[in-house]
mmCIF file of C-alpha atoms and ligand atoms in Angstrom:
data_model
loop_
_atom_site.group_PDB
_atom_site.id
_atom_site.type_symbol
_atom_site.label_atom_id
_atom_site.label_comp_id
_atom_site.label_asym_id
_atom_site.label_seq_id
_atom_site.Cartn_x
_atom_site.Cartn_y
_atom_site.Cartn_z
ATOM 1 C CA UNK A 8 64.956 -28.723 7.020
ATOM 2 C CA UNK A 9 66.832 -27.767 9.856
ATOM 3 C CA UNK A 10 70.599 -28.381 9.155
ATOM 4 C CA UNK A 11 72.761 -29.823 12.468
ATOM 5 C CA UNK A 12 76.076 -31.465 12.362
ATOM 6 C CA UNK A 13 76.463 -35.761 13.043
ATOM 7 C CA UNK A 14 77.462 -35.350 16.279
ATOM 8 C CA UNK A 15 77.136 -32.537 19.246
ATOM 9 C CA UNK A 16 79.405 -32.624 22.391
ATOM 10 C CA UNK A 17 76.842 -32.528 25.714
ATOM 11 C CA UNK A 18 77.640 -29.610 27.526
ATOM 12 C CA UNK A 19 80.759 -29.059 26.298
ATOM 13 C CA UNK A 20 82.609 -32.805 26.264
ATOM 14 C CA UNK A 21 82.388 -33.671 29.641
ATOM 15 C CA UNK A 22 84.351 -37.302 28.971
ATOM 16 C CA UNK A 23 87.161 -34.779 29.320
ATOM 17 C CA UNK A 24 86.621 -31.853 31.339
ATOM 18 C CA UNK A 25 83.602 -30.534 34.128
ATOM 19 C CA UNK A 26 80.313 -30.325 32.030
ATOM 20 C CA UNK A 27 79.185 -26.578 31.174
ATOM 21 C CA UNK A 28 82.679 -25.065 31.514
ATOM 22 C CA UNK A 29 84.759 -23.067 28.947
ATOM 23 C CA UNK A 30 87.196 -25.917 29.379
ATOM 24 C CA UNK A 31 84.679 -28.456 28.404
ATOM 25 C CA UNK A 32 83.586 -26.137 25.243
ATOM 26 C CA UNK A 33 87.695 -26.172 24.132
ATOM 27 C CA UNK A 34 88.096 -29.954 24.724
ATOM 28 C CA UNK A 35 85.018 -30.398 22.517
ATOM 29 C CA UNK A 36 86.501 -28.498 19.614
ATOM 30 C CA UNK A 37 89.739 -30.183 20.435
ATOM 31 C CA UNK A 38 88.034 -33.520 20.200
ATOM 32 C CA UNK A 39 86.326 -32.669 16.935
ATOM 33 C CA UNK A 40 82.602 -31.115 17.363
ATOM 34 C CA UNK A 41 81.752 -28.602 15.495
ATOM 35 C CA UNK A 42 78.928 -27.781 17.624
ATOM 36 C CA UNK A 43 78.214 -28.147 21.750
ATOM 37 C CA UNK A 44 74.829 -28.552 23.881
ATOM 38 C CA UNK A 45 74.931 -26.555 27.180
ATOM 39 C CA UNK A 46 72.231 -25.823 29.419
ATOM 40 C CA UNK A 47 71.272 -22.168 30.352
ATOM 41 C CA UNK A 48 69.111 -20.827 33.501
ATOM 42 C CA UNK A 49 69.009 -17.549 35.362
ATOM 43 C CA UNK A 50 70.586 -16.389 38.899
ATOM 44 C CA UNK A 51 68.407 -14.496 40.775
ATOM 45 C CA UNK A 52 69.238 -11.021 39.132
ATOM 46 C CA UNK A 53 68.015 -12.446 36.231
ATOM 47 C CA UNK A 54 71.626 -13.382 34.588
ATOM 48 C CA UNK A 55 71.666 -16.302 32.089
ATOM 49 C CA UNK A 56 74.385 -18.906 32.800
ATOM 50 C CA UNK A 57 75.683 -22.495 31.760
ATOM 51 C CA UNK A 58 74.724 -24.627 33.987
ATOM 52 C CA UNK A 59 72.782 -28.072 34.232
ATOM 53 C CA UNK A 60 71.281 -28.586 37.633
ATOM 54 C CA UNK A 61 69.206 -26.668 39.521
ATOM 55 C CA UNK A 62 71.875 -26.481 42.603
ATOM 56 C CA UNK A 63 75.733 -26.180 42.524
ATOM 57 C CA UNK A 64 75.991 -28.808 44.831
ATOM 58 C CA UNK A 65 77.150 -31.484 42.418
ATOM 59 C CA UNK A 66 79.468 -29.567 40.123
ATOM 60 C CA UNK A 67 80.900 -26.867 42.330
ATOM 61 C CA UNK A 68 80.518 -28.489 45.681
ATOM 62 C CA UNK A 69 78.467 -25.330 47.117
ATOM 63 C CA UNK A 70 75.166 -26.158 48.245
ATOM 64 C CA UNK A 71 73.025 -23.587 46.989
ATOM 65 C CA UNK A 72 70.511 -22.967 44.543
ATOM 66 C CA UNK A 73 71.539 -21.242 41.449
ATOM 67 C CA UNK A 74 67.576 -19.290 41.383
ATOM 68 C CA UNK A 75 69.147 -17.858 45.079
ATOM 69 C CA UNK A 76 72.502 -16.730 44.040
ATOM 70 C CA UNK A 77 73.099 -13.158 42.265
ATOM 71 C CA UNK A 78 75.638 -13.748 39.279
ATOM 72 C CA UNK A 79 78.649 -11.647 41.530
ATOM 73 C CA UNK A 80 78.481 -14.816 43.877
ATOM 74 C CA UNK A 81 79.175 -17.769 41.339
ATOM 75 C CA UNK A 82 82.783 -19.613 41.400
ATOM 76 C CA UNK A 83 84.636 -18.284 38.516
ATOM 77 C CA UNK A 84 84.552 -21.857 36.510
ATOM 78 C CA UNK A 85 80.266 -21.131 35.883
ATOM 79 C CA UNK A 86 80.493 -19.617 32.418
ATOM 80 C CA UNK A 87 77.601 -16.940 32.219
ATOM 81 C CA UNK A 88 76.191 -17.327 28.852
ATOM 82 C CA UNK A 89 77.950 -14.419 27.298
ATOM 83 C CA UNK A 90 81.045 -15.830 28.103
ATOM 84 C CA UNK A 91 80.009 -18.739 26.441
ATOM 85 C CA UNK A 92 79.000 -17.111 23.691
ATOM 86 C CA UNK A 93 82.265 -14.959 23.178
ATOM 87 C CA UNK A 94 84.404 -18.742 23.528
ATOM 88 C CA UNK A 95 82.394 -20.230 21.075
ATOM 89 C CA UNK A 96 83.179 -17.706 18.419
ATOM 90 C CA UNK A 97 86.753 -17.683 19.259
ATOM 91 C CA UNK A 98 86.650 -21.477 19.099
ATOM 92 C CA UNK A 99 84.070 -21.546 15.808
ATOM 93 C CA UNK A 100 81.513 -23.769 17.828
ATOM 94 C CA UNK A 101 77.844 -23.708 16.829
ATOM 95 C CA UNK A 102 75.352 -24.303 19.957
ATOM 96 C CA UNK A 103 72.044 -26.246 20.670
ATOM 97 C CA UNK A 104 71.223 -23.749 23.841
ATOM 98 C CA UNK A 105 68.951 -25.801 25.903
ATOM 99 C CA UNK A 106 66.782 -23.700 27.710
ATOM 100 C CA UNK A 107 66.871 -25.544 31.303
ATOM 101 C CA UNK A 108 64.756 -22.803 33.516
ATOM 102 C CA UNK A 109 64.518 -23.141 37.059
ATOM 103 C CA UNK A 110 60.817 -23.713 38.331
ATOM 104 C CA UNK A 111 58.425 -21.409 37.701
ATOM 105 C CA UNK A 112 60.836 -19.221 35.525
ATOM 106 C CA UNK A 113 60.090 -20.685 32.203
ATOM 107 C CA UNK A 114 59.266 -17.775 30.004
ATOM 108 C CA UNK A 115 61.514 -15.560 31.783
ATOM 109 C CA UNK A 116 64.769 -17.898 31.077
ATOM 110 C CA UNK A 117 63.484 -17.796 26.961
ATOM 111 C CA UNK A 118 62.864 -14.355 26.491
ATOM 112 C CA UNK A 119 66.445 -13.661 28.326
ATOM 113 C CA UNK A 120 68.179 -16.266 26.389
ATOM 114 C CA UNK A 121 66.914 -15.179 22.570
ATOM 115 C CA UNK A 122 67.568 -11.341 23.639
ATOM 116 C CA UNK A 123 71.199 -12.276 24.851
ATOM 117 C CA UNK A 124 71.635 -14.147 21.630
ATOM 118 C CA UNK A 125 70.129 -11.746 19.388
ATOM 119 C CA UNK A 126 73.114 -8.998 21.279
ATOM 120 C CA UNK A 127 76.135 -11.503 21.474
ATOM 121 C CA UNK A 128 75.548 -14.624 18.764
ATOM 122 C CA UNK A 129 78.430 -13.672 16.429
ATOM 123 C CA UNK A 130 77.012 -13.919 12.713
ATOM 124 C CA UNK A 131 80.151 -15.789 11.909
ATOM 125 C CA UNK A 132 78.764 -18.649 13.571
ATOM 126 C CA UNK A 133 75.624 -20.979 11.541
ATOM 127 C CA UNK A 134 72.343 -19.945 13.525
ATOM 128 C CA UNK A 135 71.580 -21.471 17.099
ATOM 129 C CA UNK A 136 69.260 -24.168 18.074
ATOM 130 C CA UNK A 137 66.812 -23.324 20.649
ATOM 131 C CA UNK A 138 65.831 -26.735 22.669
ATOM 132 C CA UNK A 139 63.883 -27.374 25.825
ATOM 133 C CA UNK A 140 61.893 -30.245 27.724
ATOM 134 C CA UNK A 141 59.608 -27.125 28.439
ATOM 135 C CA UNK A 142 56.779 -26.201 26.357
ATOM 136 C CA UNK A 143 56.456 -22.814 28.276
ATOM 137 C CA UNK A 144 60.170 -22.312 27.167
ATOM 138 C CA UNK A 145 59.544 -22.749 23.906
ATOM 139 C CA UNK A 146 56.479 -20.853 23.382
ATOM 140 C CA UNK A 147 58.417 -18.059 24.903
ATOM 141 C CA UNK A 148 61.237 -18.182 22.544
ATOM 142 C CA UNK A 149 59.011 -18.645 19.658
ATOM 143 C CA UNK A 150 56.665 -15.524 20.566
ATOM 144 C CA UNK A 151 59.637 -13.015 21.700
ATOM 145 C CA UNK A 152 62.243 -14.384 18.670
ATOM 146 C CA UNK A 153 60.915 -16.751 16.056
ATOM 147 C CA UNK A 154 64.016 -16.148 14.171
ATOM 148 C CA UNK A 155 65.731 -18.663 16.243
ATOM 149 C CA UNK A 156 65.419 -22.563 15.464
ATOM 150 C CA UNK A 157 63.597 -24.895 18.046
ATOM 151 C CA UNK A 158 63.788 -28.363 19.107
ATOM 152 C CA UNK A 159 60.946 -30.026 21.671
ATOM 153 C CA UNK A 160 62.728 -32.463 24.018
ATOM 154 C CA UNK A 161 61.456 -35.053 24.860
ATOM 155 C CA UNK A 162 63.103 -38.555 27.084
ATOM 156 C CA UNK A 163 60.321 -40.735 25.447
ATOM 157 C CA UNK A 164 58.396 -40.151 22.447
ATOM 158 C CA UNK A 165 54.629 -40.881 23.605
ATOM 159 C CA UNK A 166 51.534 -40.176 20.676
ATOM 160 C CA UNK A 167 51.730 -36.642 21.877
ATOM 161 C CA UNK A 168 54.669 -35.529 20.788
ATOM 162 C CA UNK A 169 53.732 -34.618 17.019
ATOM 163 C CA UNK A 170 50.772 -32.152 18.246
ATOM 164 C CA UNK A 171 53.392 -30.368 20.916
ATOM 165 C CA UNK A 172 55.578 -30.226 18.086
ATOM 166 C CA UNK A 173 53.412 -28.740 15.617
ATOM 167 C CA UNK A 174 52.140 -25.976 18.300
ATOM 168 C CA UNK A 175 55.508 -25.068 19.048
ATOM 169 C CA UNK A 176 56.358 -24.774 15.314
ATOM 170 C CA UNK A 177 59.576 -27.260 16.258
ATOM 171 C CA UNK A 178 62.063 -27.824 13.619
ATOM 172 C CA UNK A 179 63.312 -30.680 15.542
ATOM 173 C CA UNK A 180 62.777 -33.327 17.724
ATOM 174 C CA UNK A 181 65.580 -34.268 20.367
ATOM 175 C CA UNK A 182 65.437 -37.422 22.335
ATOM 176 C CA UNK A 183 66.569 -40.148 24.879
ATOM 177 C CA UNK A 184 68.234 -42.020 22.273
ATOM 178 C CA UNK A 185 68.147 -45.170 24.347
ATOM 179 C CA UNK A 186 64.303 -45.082 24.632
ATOM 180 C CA UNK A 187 64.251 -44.106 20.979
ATOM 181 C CA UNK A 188 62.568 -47.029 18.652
ATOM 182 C CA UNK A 189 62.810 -47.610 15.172
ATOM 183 C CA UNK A 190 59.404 -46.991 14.367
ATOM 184 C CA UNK A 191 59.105 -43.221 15.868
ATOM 185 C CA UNK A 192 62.014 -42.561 14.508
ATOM 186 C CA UNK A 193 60.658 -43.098 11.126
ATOM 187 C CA UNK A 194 57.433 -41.606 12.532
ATOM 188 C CA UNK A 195 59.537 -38.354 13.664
ATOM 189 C CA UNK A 196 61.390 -38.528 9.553
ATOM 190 C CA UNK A 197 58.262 -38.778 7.734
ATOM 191 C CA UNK A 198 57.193 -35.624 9.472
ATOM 192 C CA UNK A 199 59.666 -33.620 8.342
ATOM 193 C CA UNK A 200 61.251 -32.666 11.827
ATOM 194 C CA UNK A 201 65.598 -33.198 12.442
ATOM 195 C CA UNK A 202 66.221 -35.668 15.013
ATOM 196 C CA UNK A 203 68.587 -35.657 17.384
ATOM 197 C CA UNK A 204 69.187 -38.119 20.517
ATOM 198 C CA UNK A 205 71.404 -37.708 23.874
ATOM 199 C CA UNK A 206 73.166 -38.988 25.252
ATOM 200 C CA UNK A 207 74.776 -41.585 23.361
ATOM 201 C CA UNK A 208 78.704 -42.651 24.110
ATOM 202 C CA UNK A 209 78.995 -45.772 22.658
ATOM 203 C CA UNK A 210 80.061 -46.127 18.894
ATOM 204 C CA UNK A 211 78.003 -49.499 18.105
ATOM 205 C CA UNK A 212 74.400 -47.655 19.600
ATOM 206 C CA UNK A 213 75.398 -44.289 17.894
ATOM 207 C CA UNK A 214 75.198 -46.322 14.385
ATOM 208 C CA UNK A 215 72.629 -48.019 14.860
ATOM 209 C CA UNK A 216 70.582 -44.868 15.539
ATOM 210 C CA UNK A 217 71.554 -43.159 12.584
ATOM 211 C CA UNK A 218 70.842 -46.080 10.724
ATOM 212 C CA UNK A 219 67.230 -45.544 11.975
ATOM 213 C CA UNK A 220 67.362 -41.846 10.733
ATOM 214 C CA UNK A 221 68.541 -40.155 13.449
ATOM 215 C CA UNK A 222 70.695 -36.912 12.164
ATOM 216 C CA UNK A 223 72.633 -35.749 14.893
ATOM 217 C CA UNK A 224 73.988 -37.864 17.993
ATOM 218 C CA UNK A 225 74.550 -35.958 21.182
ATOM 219 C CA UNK A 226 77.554 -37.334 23.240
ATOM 220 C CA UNK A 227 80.080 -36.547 26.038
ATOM 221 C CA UNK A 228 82.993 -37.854 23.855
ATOM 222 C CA UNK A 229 82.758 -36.481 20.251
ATOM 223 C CA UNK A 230 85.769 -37.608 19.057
ATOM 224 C CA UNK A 231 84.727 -41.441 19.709
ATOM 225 C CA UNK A 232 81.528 -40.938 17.862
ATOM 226 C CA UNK A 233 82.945 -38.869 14.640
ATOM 227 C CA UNK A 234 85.166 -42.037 14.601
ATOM 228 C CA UNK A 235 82.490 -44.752 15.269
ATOM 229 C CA UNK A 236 80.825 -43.078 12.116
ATOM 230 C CA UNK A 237 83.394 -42.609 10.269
ATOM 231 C CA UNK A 238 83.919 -39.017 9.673
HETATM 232 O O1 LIG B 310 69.899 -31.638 25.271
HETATM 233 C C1 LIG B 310 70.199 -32.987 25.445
HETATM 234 C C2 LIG B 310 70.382 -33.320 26.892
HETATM 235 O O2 LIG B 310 71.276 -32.406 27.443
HETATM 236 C C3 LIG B 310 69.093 -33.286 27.633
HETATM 237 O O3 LIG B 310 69.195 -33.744 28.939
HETATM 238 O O4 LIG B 310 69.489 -33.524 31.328
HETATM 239 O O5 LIG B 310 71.496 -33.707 29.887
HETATM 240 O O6 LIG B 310 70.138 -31.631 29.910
HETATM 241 P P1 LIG B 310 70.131 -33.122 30.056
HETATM 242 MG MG1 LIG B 311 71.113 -30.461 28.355
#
């Protein structure tokens, strides 16, 4: 089964610096994480970058969309994903890449994601973990680099999610932790799959998941869930 630490910091640990930055990827590792989630899309020449929304309105206080903007034009602070990349070997980070396309750019944002980590994922590192909400995404990445570990996410498991799962040859399932229930998480175990859940900051609901099953706990403060689980 798919092996992923107790606890990943959500795009970067962004209880302690801006989300998606190289500053949020050292206060993870600071913080304790051993691995961060970040979110990766394209600009419009096709360059993959960290960065969660679809504009930079709310992050960088430019309102544009990141699908309009060539990579030359981005505020220094947007990592591009090789940059990324090259901080989390110097900092010894492992990475749950989610795939986070912007509409209608699905496959695209895969196949450029596994072919920049296939040139720049420093073997020093324990493998990556492909995720995505997007099926597309996935199916992508599993066609153009099966090599490469994949979660389906997915905010609330519905009766569905075993078949998308299975078609997408998932290794693991990562969810809305507080719509997560006891009985699909042993649902999600029995199947064989990891289990993650985001985006979970308080100690008390982070143990109780785990209790459930749950392997890994996605949070914007690492350091308070290591503790709250005692590691
Ligand atoms: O990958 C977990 C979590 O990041 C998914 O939601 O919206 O924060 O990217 P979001
Ligand atoms: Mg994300």
């Amino acid at each position: 089964m798919l092996q992923l630490p107790k606890v990943i910091g959500h795009r970067g640990a962004m209880a302690y610096a801006p989300e998606n930055t190289l500053e949020s990827f050292r206060e993870a590792a600071k913080h304790g994480a051993t691995w961060v989630e970040i979110d990766v899309k394209l600009t419009a020449d096709g360059v993959p970058i960290v960065m969660h929304d679809p504009s930079l309105k709310r992050t960088m206080g430019i309102d544009r969309l990141v699908a309009d903007m060539r990579a030359a034009e981005l505020p220094a602070a947007v990592p591009t994903f090789e940059q990324a990349i090259a901080c989390f070997g110097e900092l010894g980070l492992g990475c749950n890449v989610e795939i986070k396309p912007c509409d209608g750019r699905e496959e695209e944002t895969a196949r450029v994601t596994v072919a920049t980590l296939r040139k720049h994922w420093p073997s020093s590192l324990p493998a990556p973990l492909l995720s995505s909400f997007k099926d597309a995404s996935l199916a992508a990445a599993k066609q153009a680099a099966p090599e490469f570990a994949r979660a389906l996410l997915i905010g609330e498991l519905k009766d569905d999610w075993h078949g998308r799962a299975a078609t997408l040859a998932a290794a693991g399932i990562n969810t809305n932790g507080k719509q997560l229930t006891a009985p699909r998480a042993i649902e999600v175990k029995k199947a064989g799959y990891a289990l993650s859940a985001y985006t979970i900051n308080d100690p008390e609901v982070a143990r109780m998941l785990v209790a459930m099953g749950v392997d890994c706990i996605i949070t914007d403060a690492p350091d308070l869930i290591l503790a709250g689980l005692g590691r």
